[in-house]
Amino acid sequence: MLETRFHSIALYSVFFRHARVRKYGAELQRCRLDAVPVDLGDYHPLKPITVTDSRSRRGGRKGSTSSSSSSSSSVAPDPLSSMLEGTDPLSLFAAASASETPTLSHSSSSVELGRKRRENEEEVGADFEPWSAKRGEILARFTTTEKLSINLFMGSDKNKASSPSSAVSEKVRTRLEELDDLEEGSQRELLNLSQQDYVNRIEELNQSLKEAWSSDQKVKALKIVIQCSKLLSDTSVIQFYPSKFVLITDILDTFGRLVYERIWSMCSDPRPIPDSFSVEDVNDTAKETCLNWFFKIASIRELIPRLYVEAAILKCNRFLNKTGIQETLPRLTAMIRGIGDPLVAVYARAYLCRVGMEVAPHLKDSLNKNFFDLLASFRQIHGDTVQNQLVIQRVEIPVYLTLYSPAIHWILQCVAYRAPDVLLTEMMERCKKLGNNALLLNSVMWAFRPEFVAARATDFIGMIKDCDEAGFPKHLLFGSLGRSLACADPPESERLPILNEAWKVITKVRSPQDYINCAEIWVEFTCRHFTKREVNTVLADIIKHMTPDRAFEDAYPQLQSVMKKILTYFHNFSVLFSMEKFLPFLDMFQKDSVRVEVCKSIMEVFIKHQQEPTRDPVILNALLHVCKTMHDSVNALTVEDEKRSLALLINGFIRMVSFGRDFEQQLSFCVEARATFCNLEPVIIQLIHTVNQLAMETRRVMGGSHSRKTAAFVRACAAYSFITIPSLTSIFSRLHLYLLSGQVALANQCLSQADAFLKAAVSVLPEVPRTISVEGKQRSSEAFLLDFINSFLSTLLVVPDHPEQGVLYLVRGLLNMVQDYTWEDNSDAKVRVYISALPLLAAMSQESYLYTIPKVDSNETLYGGDPKFVAEISRLCETLIGQVLDHLKTLGREEGVRRQGSLAFSLFSTLLAHGDLRNNKLNQLAVNLWNLSHKNGHCDTRTSVRTLEHIKQQAQQPELSHLSDMLLRLSLQSRA
Amino acid sequence: MSVALDLRLKRANKVYHEGEVLAGVVVITSKEAVQHQGISLTMEGLVNLQLSSKSVGVFEAFYNSVKPIQLISSNIEVAKPGKVPGGKTEIPFEFPLQAKGNKMLYETYHGVFVNIQYTLRCDMRRPLLAKDLSKTCEFMLHCQPQKSKVQPTPVDFTITPETLQNVKERTSLPKFVIRGHLDATNCVITQPLTGELVVESSEVAIKSIELQLVRVETCGCAEGYARDATEIQNIQIAEGDVCHGLPIPIYMVFPRLFTCPTLETTNFKVEFEVNVVIVLHDDHLITENFPLKLCRV
């Protein structure tokens, strides 16, 4: 039928087309490039470009950064490391910015180095956790639902302040009191604010401070700051106090910065003064202004605003004299003793320490003094005044005590920063003397170096046991200890007792939330130092605590963190899954989203750390379960990216499964996996690839000749692929897999299976849509289709004809499909397929084929160069050429001359390469095509010239000498 | 046509001593040339005394204020009538600070009944239809440092219910013991007042502890003299129920302008005192008074 169809087409002209006889071996020999020894010193574009550091070593900054040259030096210095010579670039820059001129020079003199080192000691390093890190945490932790109030006392003190003097002149009075009043006579009290309102109000104040400052209303700005810091003496709604402190100290910081910058800018009149200026650089006006600020602040009536505002502008002391800061800090420290409320006092100390660390981190004494003062006034916390207040506000003691934590942590952190062990020991002793106060102990463990704490872990446990609870829960203490031990290791011999002691307490914690918070911390310690046995015990305990009343539902973040820690320390999955309690623990994640999240993290670790393929049934079962969980989470609403990432993880798992020589087991695993992961297309594709690989592996093991058993097995593999491929939705995946599986089947001598695959591929072809979506964009599928057909054609060379079907059954089938396919309008794709089929047909007519598959007889052997077969091929060629010529003709009529030219040229090239041009008619056709392609001047002259050169070269071979005659007839069209 | 007249003293802090030279420039800025009928500078130092209404009655206080005492006065002509060119013109000047006759230049002091003030005024007289321009600026005078050495004279104090005077019902008083000391009552005006205070015990919680700086001004006149004590500033040194037994610092900076070295003349006196005020939670007010002698070194 096919044949008749091709014949029925009226032939434009009848050519007897002969394929040129090819000797592939000889051609290959000729084509092979001369081996040229590679000179290693030569320039090569792919060689790593080496940037030689051409900076002048001394001048640091002046060297041009753009000067780079490729050099052939054998050891290429890394430009970054050579520039900075091993020092951490960040810290170096930090140090450099402190000194006036940043020097990156290698040969800085020893004096300079010494100076830098000294500066480093004075600087706060990167290992000091800055306040900004704590800020957010405090704001998030200390919240309230109660109503708050802001009372900006506008001159409410007037009566008291001026009581003795009714006759004070108006002028003096206003001068004194304008410091207290924001706007004369206006008293604002904002009541019933929600926490958010309160935060907004404070932010408004911050804004109005900046506005007042920029509009040169310095007195108003000061008033705002004073009023704000006054709010810090108010401890109503005490749970909110730490957050209030954070908000208000932000304003103070702004103020301090504004004042400092203004005075600094006053000194920079002729030229800016360096950051490391000395008192002599400051001019009189600036000094006077600065002094004025200090006098104004010294006359603030109330203690707390005076303290805070002076602390805020502490840095400005640098303008006045050298020793200002170191005299002021102790004075302010002592001043805090005047604050009666212990909470207000401790936060004032925290602020002072913070400012002190910023401005003069080398002044450790006042930090220590702050801490000792804190200890001295510690009993205030349990005083009557505080207790009464708590009763009124209905705040529990444990809650109240935790309000202290951020401030005490901060103070201790400042004190402990780079402090010698001796000092820390002394601090500890002092804390002990105070009756082992739990609150203090907690902060000590938080703030002191983990190494310090870890070395004395046993002591600490003793102290925790001894200390009177005083309302501060012990599990928090153990939590803090655990946090230190997670970062630093206690002595080896003490580890187990420590864990036992700690867990004894932790397991007694009643509230599941408290329990899990504490347990989560200790899991890290356990994982770090102990084996799976201990971890298993811990997990069992966690399960026991969290299961009743489904307590785990409220603790997913902590449980996730436990999982994460375990995965960080246990990379051996056979150990991990042999923990009895691991899977039950996994079962606690019952909320779908969390569960999938946890499964993903497990798989990520597995893929990252599993080196060897595995067949361990424990691992496989468990991971299959995990992957199934991930897979089952996919539904109609799952986004594409999520699916992709899940598929990626599952694929990673599948790749890691290997049963070694037990191929059947492997196949049955793939069967099982296919059933399990049917919703994720990439996984199915991966499975097909795995099975194909399995077949090829079998072939390799058998050395190419299958036994009866293995032959059956590879057929089973083919069957697997064959029934799996149709379930894919992506048409191109299907096509490529059919082709690939066909090739694999062919390689394994499964001829009928290969035939079936290829037939299936051909039958799917008409379904290919005209456009497909690539990365979310609609694009024409033509290019993809052409690619596929070309690779399909090249496979067809080795596929033997089916004995029951006609000659070239598959080729004809493909060409028919191509003819029936609805190509895009105005597209030459069909004709291009015809042209690319010609080389295949030419190759098929050779006596021995370009390539064959071992143990598979191709058509060359089947037909043995039978003239009928060759004639059949020739007829097919004729038909194809006829089709192409027809198409060329239609193009000539229309606007498609350019396309006509290029098609004609490609047909010419094909004829030239594969046709036997000794045949006159063919020769004439080639010449005509050449002329046609050049007729309209649309061809690329350079390609034409190259083609002519090629022909000339070919013509030198004796068997191709006829080409030289043709060459004479091919003329280059000169461009007008 | 806007003309700006400004006075700029050479010293940024505007502080001068007797015998020194007050120097600076008159700055005239204008876009165009300014026609004027003479520019003059006047420097004057005055003591203003006012009688308190408490001691002499409202009307007398109003009418009978004592004549100001002139300490120094001089006047110079900076420019003869003519034209000042457009742009910025700076005319330098100098005044010797020398007291009139046998008087001495007291230190600048802004009080309630006594005011000692030094001013410099620049006047530009201008032809018809243009307003005369005038600019005044105050400068500070600090008296010469004291020759003799200042003895610090520290004071210790103990306040208990028993040490109090002016108590109506001593029995209703809560028990308390507050000890402390001032490092000096002979204070250098540029140095802060310092000391310490310890609440050793107190039955009732403390609400606040404050330092009250008080001026005592005495004016002599024909009918006798008036002596009045008024507050200058009140500085809180403790708020709330402070920790017992822990020393609390006493620290107060003497405000500029509102304080001067203790002054005693034939016509008036300016003295200072400090009150340590303890407010208890039941609003009992306990005050301990310390006279101060301020001086400049």
Short mmCIF file of C-alpha atoms in Angstrom, two decimals, chain B residues 36 60 85 120 127 134 137-138 154 161 170 178 182 186 197 205-206 229 244 257-258 272 279:
data_model
loop_
_atom_site.label_atom_id
_atom_site.label_comp_id
_atom_site.label_asym_id
_atom_site.label_seq_id
_atom_site.Cartn_x
_atom_site.Cartn_y
_atom_site.Cartn_z
CA HIS B 36 23.63 104.79 58.23
CA GLU B 60 6.51 98.43 97.55
CA PRO B 85 29.31 98.58 51.28
CA LEU B 120 27.18 94.21 74.82
CA PRO B 127 18.14 107.77 58.30
CA SER B 134 20.25 96.97 67.35
CA CYS B 137 24.51 89.83 73.32
CA GLU B 138 25.27 88.72 76.83
CA PRO B 154 33.45 67.21 104.73
CA PRO B 161 13.36 60.59 113.86
CA ARG B 170 7.05 62.64 116.96
CA ILE B 178 19.83 57.28 107.21
CA LEU B 182 29.04 65.20 101.86
CA ASN B 186 33.19 74.35 100.63
CA LEU B 197 24.02 58.29 101.47
CA ALA B 205 9.34 52.28 102.09
CA ILE B 206 11.13 55.21 100.58
CA ALA B 229 15.43 81.32 99.84
CA HIS B 244 19.09 49.16 102.31
CA LEU B 257 24.47 81.12 85.32
CA PHE B 258 22.20 80.15 88.20
CA PHE B 272 23.63 78.71 98.52
CA VAL B 279 10.15 61.40 100.74
#
